[in-house]
Amino acid sequence: MERKVRVRFAPSPTGALHIGGVRTALYNYLFARQHGGDMLLRIEDTDSTRFVPGAEEYIIEALQWLGIGIDEGIGVDTPLNTRGPYRQSERREIYHRYVRQLLDAGKAYIAFDTPEELEQKRKQTPNFQYDASTRNQMRNSLVMSKEEVEQYIQEGKQYVVRFKVEPDEDVHVHDLIRGEVVINSNILDDKVLYKSADDLPTYHLANIVDDHLMEISHVIRGEEWLPSAPLHVLLYRAFGWEDSMPQFAHLPLLLKPDGNGKLSKRDGDRLGFPVFPLEFHDQKTGSVSSGYRESGYYPEAVINFLALLGWHATGDQEIYSMEQLISDFSLDRVSKSGAKFDYEKGKWFNHQYLQLRDNKLVAEEFMPVLEAHGIARDIYPQATIEHIVGLMKERVNFVSELWEQCDFFFVAPTGYDEKSLKKRWKEDSPRHMQELLAMLEAQDDWSAEALDNLVMPWIASKEYGVGLVMNAFRICLVGAARGPHIWEITGVLGKEETLRRVRTALQRLSI
Ligand code: GLU
């Protein structure tokens, strides 16, 4: 029988979720949906020293914002939650059982070496590694008597449980993206699986036990975990779970925009773009990091952008909805090499989604921007705002950028741009504008067509030059040589406001 696809996203709550982590979550989600499987969210909080309050809530909110649905685990209240708890710090009893199993089977041992002793050993022996070649020189249950070990524990001495890696063995990891990876067990150290000091397992043990008990079929995670995969294979084997071991897929790293190294949490604000899905307020340091949501991105654009950072489709299609990604995604086409984080491309995606977006929604989103500039909601009919955003959105990537493109629709020029004046406001301009004003005052039909039929023949008959007149007119209405087609502007402003602006300009600009 085909095994049911069950994948998990297993972040540690150590701060804001990095955009690379979001991509991992996305690929897991796409894979689960495509195979009619389950997507789990598990919180790996066994490293209490790195715990950051609010991080878990942040992760849940970010996934929700992006539309990455969770079927089981943290953040969802569902009858499917039968394999919990899904927060590792709440699973201590479970881990105790499995640590004991390995100890009883002689596949792990107890070690009492203090941090100071280990430090000393490292100083004495260059490249010291706690493994088959050194473990007999150390203070652990392999060299101590049973009674002595008991006594140490009775006395409350702190200890760790280490995995007993057998030497000289080739360990094979089959990776769905990288193929067969083989490493020799000699390079592995006897990893710590459990620490009595905080009564918690380490990542490695908790991860394997949970993936097994939660019946995970595929482990899809970042490349930084590839070096741990051989150890994980050995752990599955030690538990006797090799037959049901999940399949592995290690995703390529996200690289800095110049390709030099891994994109880090610190790069974002240093390079001027967000590396987090949502703005993050670090309660410990008080610092604030920018987020895609607060920077004005649409979640669809972020999803599309991230999907193509490391995965490519067969053709050259670039715009993908979540539904299309679910049907087209495949681990076969995830690249092995790192993906350069091209922030400009991210903006381009947002631009595309803005163009596709219903102007009604864009107008709604623009309202707060207008209000922030002192334009009350009800001054303009909704249809006018929709028309304006529809007219101007092709020039911007974000709704927040619309204001600087179309402010003149809402407020009359308070000054005139020097450069535009120099280039476009000539000696004859006041006279041209006087004549135009007189003509427009007498005009009733204010449609673009009627105005064009009025003004163009006049310019032609007087041999004034279209550019000269129309640019001067534009300066009167906008305050600079910018904006959409002139009749679009007069259309929105209406007759009265258009005339008012020409009169004001004539007063201020006539010499
Ligand atoms: N807790 C690990 C992390 O923060 C999970 C790694 C894995 O998926 O196995 O990335």
mmCIF file with all atom_site columns, N, CA, C and O and ligand atoms in Angstrom, residues 8-14 21 24 28 42-45 50 88 203 207-208 211 219-222 224-225 232 248 250, ligand 1:
data_model
loop_
_atom_site.group_PDB
_atom_site.id
_atom_site.type_symbol
_atom_site.label_atom_id
_atom_site.label_alt_id
_atom_site.label_comp_id
_atom_site.label_asym_id
_atom_site.label_entity_id
_atom_site.label_seq_id
_atom_site.pdbx_PDB_ins_code
_atom_site.Cartn_x
_atom_site.Cartn_y
_atom_site.Cartn_z
_atom_site.occupancy
_atom_site.B_iso_or_equiv
_atom_site.pdbx_formal_charge
_atom_site.auth_seq_id
_atom_site.auth_comp_id
_atom_site.auth_asym_id
_atom_site.auth_atom_id
_atom_site.pdbx_PDB_model_num
ATOM   1   N N  . ARG A 1 8   ? 6.056  17.766 7.586  1.00 0.00 ? 8   ARG A N  1
ATOM   2   C CA . ARG A 1 8   ? 5.950  18.680 8.723  1.00 0.00 ? 8   ARG A CA 1
ATOM   3   C C  . ARG A 1 8   ? 6.847  19.875 8.504  1.00 0.00 ? 8   ARG A C  1
ATOM   4   O O  . ARG A 1 8   ? 7.897  19.801 7.845  1.00 0.00 ? 8   ARG A O  1
ATOM   5   N N  . PHE A 1 9   ? 6.408  20.995 9.047  1.00 0.00 ? 9   PHE A N  1
ATOM   6   C CA . PHE A 1 9   ? 7.277  22.153 9.156  1.00 0.00 ? 9   PHE A CA 1
ATOM   7   C C  . PHE A 1 9   ? 7.595  22.219 10.638 1.00 0.00 ? 9   PHE A C  1
ATOM   8   O O  . PHE A 1 9   ? 6.684  22.185 11.468 1.00 0.00 ? 9   PHE A O  1
ATOM   9   N N  . ALA A 1 10  ? 8.897  22.262 10.955 1.00 0.00 ? 10  ALA A N  1
ATOM   10  C CA . ALA A 1 10  ? 9.289  22.098 12.358 1.00 0.00 ? 10  ALA A CA 1
ATOM   11  C C  . ALA A 1 10  ? 10.215 23.209 12.835 1.00 0.00 ? 10  ALA A C  1
ATOM   12  O O  . ALA A 1 10  ? 11.368 22.965 13.183 1.00 0.00 ? 10  ALA A O  1
ATOM   13  N N  . PRO A 1 11  ? 9.732  24.444 12.831 1.00 0.00 ? 11  PRO A N  1
ATOM   14  C CA . PRO A 1 11  ? 10.627 25.542 13.205 1.00 0.00 ? 11  PRO A CA 1
ATOM   15  C C  . PRO A 1 11  ? 10.928 25.574 14.698 1.00 0.00 ? 11  PRO A C  1
ATOM   16  O O  . PRO A 1 11  ? 10.172 25.035 15.501 1.00 0.00 ? 11  PRO A O  1
ATOM   17  N N  . SER A 1 12  ? 12.038 26.203 15.027 1.00 0.00 ? 12  SER A N  1
ATOM   18  C CA . SER A 1 12  ? 12.363 26.465 16.428 1.00 0.00 ? 12  SER A CA 1
ATOM   19  C C  . SER A 1 12  ? 11.957 27.904 16.724 1.00 0.00 ? 12  SER A C  1
ATOM   20  O O  . SER A 1 12  ? 12.224 28.785 15.914 1.00 0.00 ? 12  SER A O  1
ATOM   21  N N  . PRO A 1 13  ? 11.330 28.135 17.857 1.00 0.00 ? 13  PRO A N  1
ATOM   22  C CA . PRO A 1 13  ? 10.837 29.495 18.151 1.00 0.00 ? 13  PRO A CA 1
ATOM   23  C C  . PRO A 1 13  ? 11.943 30.389 18.673 1.00 0.00 ? 13  PRO A C  1
ATOM   24  O O  . PRO A 1 13  ? 11.932 30.817 19.810 1.00 0.00 ? 13  PRO A O  1
ATOM   25  N N  . THR A 1 14  ? 12.920 30.662 17.806 1.00 0.00 ? 14  THR A N  1
ATOM   26  C CA . THR A 1 14  ? 14.100 31.410 18.259 1.00 0.00 ? 14  THR A CA 1
ATOM   27  C C  . THR A 1 14  ? 14.109 32.842 17.735 1.00 0.00 ? 14  THR A C  1
ATOM   28  O O  . THR A 1 14  ? 15.133 33.502 17.756 1.00 0.00 ? 14  THR A O  1
ATOM   29  N N  . GLY A 1 21  ? 12.915 29.966 5.849  1.00 0.00 ? 21  GLY A N  1
ATOM   30  C CA . GLY A 1 21  ? 12.042 29.045 6.579  1.00 0.00 ? 21  GLY A CA 1
ATOM   31  C C  . GLY A 1 21  ? 10.644 29.052 5.973  1.00 0.00 ? 21  GLY A C  1
ATOM   32  O O  . GLY A 1 21  ? 9.982  28.014 5.883  1.00 0.00 ? 21  GLY A O  1
ATOM   33  N N  . THR A 1 24  ? 10.687 26.859 3.043  1.00 0.00 ? 24  THR A N  1
ATOM   34  C CA . THR A 1 24  ? 10.617 25.456 3.446  1.00 0.00 ? 24  THR A CA 1
ATOM   35  C C  . THR A 1 24  ? 9.171  25.060 3.755  1.00 0.00 ? 24  THR A C  1
ATOM   36  O O  . THR A 1 24  ? 8.685  24.013 3.318  1.00 0.00 ? 24  THR A O  1
ATOM   37  N N  . ASN A 1 28  ? 6.857  22.286 1.626  1.00 0.00 ? 28  ASN A N  1
ATOM   38  C CA . ASN A 1 28  ? 6.186  21.193 2.339  1.00 0.00 ? 28  ASN A CA 1
ATOM   39  C C  . ASN A 1 28  ? 4.693  21.209 2.061  1.00 0.00 ? 28  ASN A C  1
ATOM   40  O O  . ASN A 1 28  ? 4.076  20.186 1.788  1.00 0.00 ? 28  ASN A O  1
ATOM   41  N N  . ARG A 1 42  ? 5.023  21.558 13.830 1.00 0.00 ? 42  ARG A N  1
ATOM   42  C CA . ARG A 1 42  ? 5.559  21.127 15.121 1.00 0.00 ? 42  ARG A CA 1
ATOM   43  C C  . ARG A 1 42  ? 6.542  22.189 15.606 1.00 0.00 ? 42  ARG A C  1
ATOM   44  O O  . ARG A 1 42  ? 7.313  22.716 14.796 1.00 0.00 ? 42  ARG A O  1
ATOM   45  N N  . ILE A 1 43  ? 6.516  22.482 16.867 1.00 0.00 ? 43  ILE A N  1
ATOM   46  C CA . ILE A 1 43  ? 7.429  23.497 17.389 1.00 0.00 ? 43  ILE A CA 1
ATOM   47  C C  . ILE A 1 43  ? 8.591  22.797 18.098 1.00 0.00 ? 43  ILE A C  1
ATOM   48  O O  . ILE A 1 43  ? 8.382  22.048 19.050 1.00 0.00 ? 43  ILE A O  1
ATOM   49  N N  . GLU A 1 44  ? 9.796  23.048 17.607 1.00 0.00 ? 44  GLU A N  1
ATOM   50  C CA . GLU A 1 44  ? 10.977 22.388 18.161 1.00 0.00 ? 44  GLU A CA 1
ATOM   51  C C  . GLU A 1 44  ? 11.673 23.330 19.141 1.00 0.00 ? 44  GLU A C  1
ATOM   52  O O  . GLU A 1 44  ? 12.568 24.089 18.775 1.00 0.00 ? 44  GLU A O  1
ATOM   53  N N  . ASP A 1 45  ? 11.207 23.265 20.376 1.00 0.00 ? 45  ASP A N  1
ATOM   54  C CA . ASP A 1 45  ? 11.677 24.223 21.381 1.00 0.00 ? 45  ASP A CA 1
ATOM   55  C C  . ASP A 1 45  ? 12.489 23.549 22.477 1.00 0.00 ? 45  ASP A C  1
ATOM   56  O O  . ASP A 1 45  ? 12.347 23.872 23.643 1.00 0.00 ? 45  ASP A O  1
ATOM   57  N N  . ARG A 1 50  ? 17.573 29.423 23.615 1.00 0.00 ? 50  ARG A N  1
ATOM   58  C CA . ARG A 1 50  ? 17.348 30.257 22.434 1.00 0.00 ? 50  ARG A CA 1
ATOM   59  C C  . ARG A 1 50  ? 15.878 30.633 22.250 1.00 0.00 ? 50  ARG A C  1
ATOM   60  O O  . ARG A 1 50  ? 15.496 31.223 21.253 1.00 0.00 ? 50  ARG A O  1
ATOM   61  N N  . GLN A 1 88  ? 7.640  20.359 21.424 1.00 0.00 ? 88  GLN A N  1
ATOM   62  C CA . GLN A 1 88  ? 8.557  19.348 21.967 1.00 0.00 ? 88  GLN A CA 1
ATOM   63  C C  . GLN A 1 88  ? 8.791  19.476 23.469 1.00 0.00 ? 88  GLN A C  1
ATOM   64  O O  . GLN A 1 88  ? 8.977  18.484 24.149 1.00 0.00 ? 88  GLN A O  1
ATOM   65  N N  . TYR A 1 203 ? 17.947 18.407 19.687 1.00 0.00 ? 203 TYR A N  1
ATOM   66  C CA . TYR A 1 203 ? 17.209 18.408 18.429 1.00 0.00 ? 203 TYR A CA 1
ATOM   67  C C  . TYR A 1 203 ? 17.199 17.037 17.764 1.00 0.00 ? 203 TYR A C  1
ATOM   68  O O  . TYR A 1 203 ? 16.144 16.539 17.351 1.00 0.00 ? 203 TYR A O  1
ATOM   69  N N  . ASN A 1 207 ? 13.736 15.156 17.123 1.00 0.00 ? 207 ASN A N  1
ATOM   70  C CA . ASN A 1 207 ? 13.334 15.208 15.718 1.00 0.00 ? 207 ASN A CA 1
ATOM   71  C C  . ASN A 1 207 ? 13.021 13.812 15.170 1.00 0.00 ? 207 ASN A C  1
ATOM   72  O O  . ASN A 1 207 ? 11.994 13.591 14.529 1.00 0.00 ? 207 ASN A O  1
ATOM   73  N N  . ILE A 1 208 ? 13.902 12.864 15.477 1.00 0.00 ? 208 ILE A N  1
ATOM   74  C CA . ILE A 1 208 ? 13.709 11.500 14.950 1.00 0.00 ? 208 ILE A CA 1
ATOM   75  C C  . ILE A 1 208 ? 12.509 10.815 15.610 1.00 0.00 ? 208 ILE A C  1
ATOM   76  O O  . ILE A 1 208 ? 11.662 10.215 14.948 1.00 0.00 ? 208 ILE A O  1
ATOM   77  N N  . ASP A 1 211 ? 9.313  12.536 14.286 1.00 0.00 ? 211 ASP A N  1
ATOM   78  C CA . ASP A 1 211 ? 8.994  12.206 12.894 1.00 0.00 ? 211 ASP A CA 1
ATOM   79  C C  . ASP A 1 211 ? 8.470  10.769 12.807 1.00 0.00 ? 211 ASP A C  1
ATOM   80  O O  . ASP A 1 211 ? 7.551  10.479 12.035 1.00 0.00 ? 211 ASP A O  1
ATOM   81  N N  . VAL A 1 219 ? 10.754 14.223 4.822  1.00 0.00 ? 219 VAL A N  1
ATOM   82  C CA . VAL A 1 219 ? 11.368 15.338 5.555  1.00 0.00 ? 219 VAL A CA 1
ATOM   83  C C  . VAL A 1 219 ? 11.921 16.306 4.520  1.00 0.00 ? 219 VAL A C  1
ATOM   84  O O  . VAL A 1 219 ? 12.885 15.992 3.819  1.00 0.00 ? 219 VAL A O  1
ATOM   85  N N  . ILE A 1 220 ? 11.253 17.438 4.386  1.00 0.00 ? 220 ILE A N  1
ATOM   86  C CA . ILE A 1 220 ? 11.694 18.443 3.408  1.00 0.00 ? 220 ILE A CA 1
ATOM   87  C C  . ILE A 1 220 ? 12.185 19.635 4.223  1.00 0.00 ? 220 ILE A C  1
ATOM   88  O O  . ILE A 1 220 ? 11.401 20.266 4.931  1.00 0.00 ? 220 ILE A O  1
ATOM   89  N N  . ARG A 1 221 ? 13.474 19.908 4.172  1.00 0.00 ? 221 ARG A N  1
ATOM   90  C CA . ARG A 1 221 ? 14.037 20.944 5.033  1.00 0.00 ? 221 ARG A CA 1
ATOM   91  C C  . ARG A 1 221 ? 15.257 21.561 4.379  1.00 0.00 ? 221 ARG A C  1
ATOM   92  O O  . ARG A 1 221 ? 15.723 21.102 3.330  1.00 0.00 ? 221 ARG A O  1
ATOM   93  N N  . GLY A 1 222 ? 15.782 22.596 5.021  1.00 0.00 ? 222 GLY A N  1
ATOM   94  C CA . GLY A 1 222 ? 16.896 23.347 4.453  1.00 0.00 ? 222 GLY A CA 1
ATOM   95  C C  . GLY A 1 222 ? 18.185 22.538 4.401  1.00 0.00 ? 222 GLY A C  1
ATOM   96  O O  . GLY A 1 222 ? 18.400 21.598 5.184  1.00 0.00 ? 222 GLY A O  1
ATOM   97  N N  . GLU A 1 224 ? 20.989 23.197 5.371  1.00 0.00 ? 224 GLU A N  1
ATOM   98  C CA . GLU A 1 224 ? 21.859 23.239 6.549  1.00 0.00 ? 224 GLU A CA 1
ATOM   99  C C  . GLU A 1 224 ? 21.717 21.978 7.404  1.00 0.00 ? 224 GLU A C  1
ATOM   100 O O  . GLU A 1 224 ? 22.550 21.695 8.249  1.00 0.00 ? 224 GLU A O  1
ATOM   101 N N  . TRP A 1 225 ? 20.658 21.197 7.154  1.00 0.00 ? 225 TRP A N  1
ATOM   102 C CA . TRP A 1 225 ? 20.460 19.970 7.929  1.00 0.00 ? 225 TRP A CA 1
ATOM   103 C C  . TRP A 1 225 ? 21.017 18.736 7.235  1.00 0.00 ? 225 TRP A C  1
ATOM   104 O O  . TRP A 1 225 ? 20.978 17.648 7.802  1.00 0.00 ? 225 TRP A O  1
ATOM   105 N N  . HIS A 1 232 ? 20.927 10.977 11.507 1.00 0.00 ? 232 HIS A N  1
ATOM   106 C CA . HIS A 1 232 ? 19.509 10.650 11.634 1.00 0.00 ? 232 HIS A CA 1
ATOM   107 C C  . HIS A 1 232 ? 19.225 9.244  11.100 1.00 0.00 ? 232 HIS A C  1
ATOM   108 O O  . HIS A 1 232 ? 18.469 8.489  11.701 1.00 0.00 ? 232 HIS A O  1
ATOM   109 N N  . PHE A 1 248 ? 14.136 11.836 2.479  1.00 0.00 ? 248 PHE A N  1
ATOM   110 C CA . PHE A 1 248 ? 14.705 13.160 2.737  1.00 0.00 ? 248 PHE A CA 1
ATOM   111 C C  . PHE A 1 248 ? 14.781 14.009 1.477  1.00 0.00 ? 248 PHE A C  1
ATOM   112 O O  . PHE A 1 248 ? 15.039 13.490 0.382  1.00 0.00 ? 248 PHE A O  1
ATOM   113 N N  . HIS A 1 250 ? 16.599 17.824 0.835  1.00 0.00 ? 250 HIS A N  1
ATOM   114 C CA . HIS A 1 250 ? 17.240 19.020 1.412  1.00 0.00 ? 250 HIS A CA 1
ATOM   115 C C  . HIS A 1 250 ? 17.243 20.148 0.387  1.00 0.00 ? 250 HIS A C  1
ATOM   116 O O  . HIS A 1 250 ? 17.797 20.003 -0.703 1.00 0.00 ? 250 HIS A O  1
HETATM 117 N N1 . GLU B 2 .   ? 13.961 22.725 14.199 1.00 0.00 ? 1   GLU B N1 1
HETATM 118 C C1 . GLU B 2 .   ? 14.692 22.647 12.981 1.00 0.00 ? 1   GLU B C1 1
HETATM 119 C C2 . GLU B 2 .   ? 14.765 24.057 12.405 1.00 0.00 ? 1   GLU B C2 1
HETATM 120 O O1 . GLU B 2 .   ? 14.582 24.965 13.117 1.00 0.00 ? 1   GLU B O1 1
HETATM 121 C C3 . GLU B 2 .   ? 14.013 21.683 12.047 1.00 0.00 ? 1   GLU B C3 1
HETATM 122 C C4 . GLU B 2 .   ? 14.914 20.964 11.109 1.00 0.00 ? 1   GLU B C4 1
HETATM 123 C C5 . GLU B 2 .   ? 14.181 19.827 10.447 1.00 0.00 ? 1   GLU B C5 1
HETATM 124 O O2 . GLU B 2 .   ? 13.238 20.129 9.704  1.00 0.00 ? 1   GLU B O2 1
HETATM 125 O O3 . GLU B 2 .   ? 14.512 18.679 10.702 1.00 0.00 ? 1   GLU B O3 1
HETATM 126 O O4 . GLU B 2 .   ? 15.014 24.300 11.257 1.00 0.00 ? 1   GLU B O4 1
#
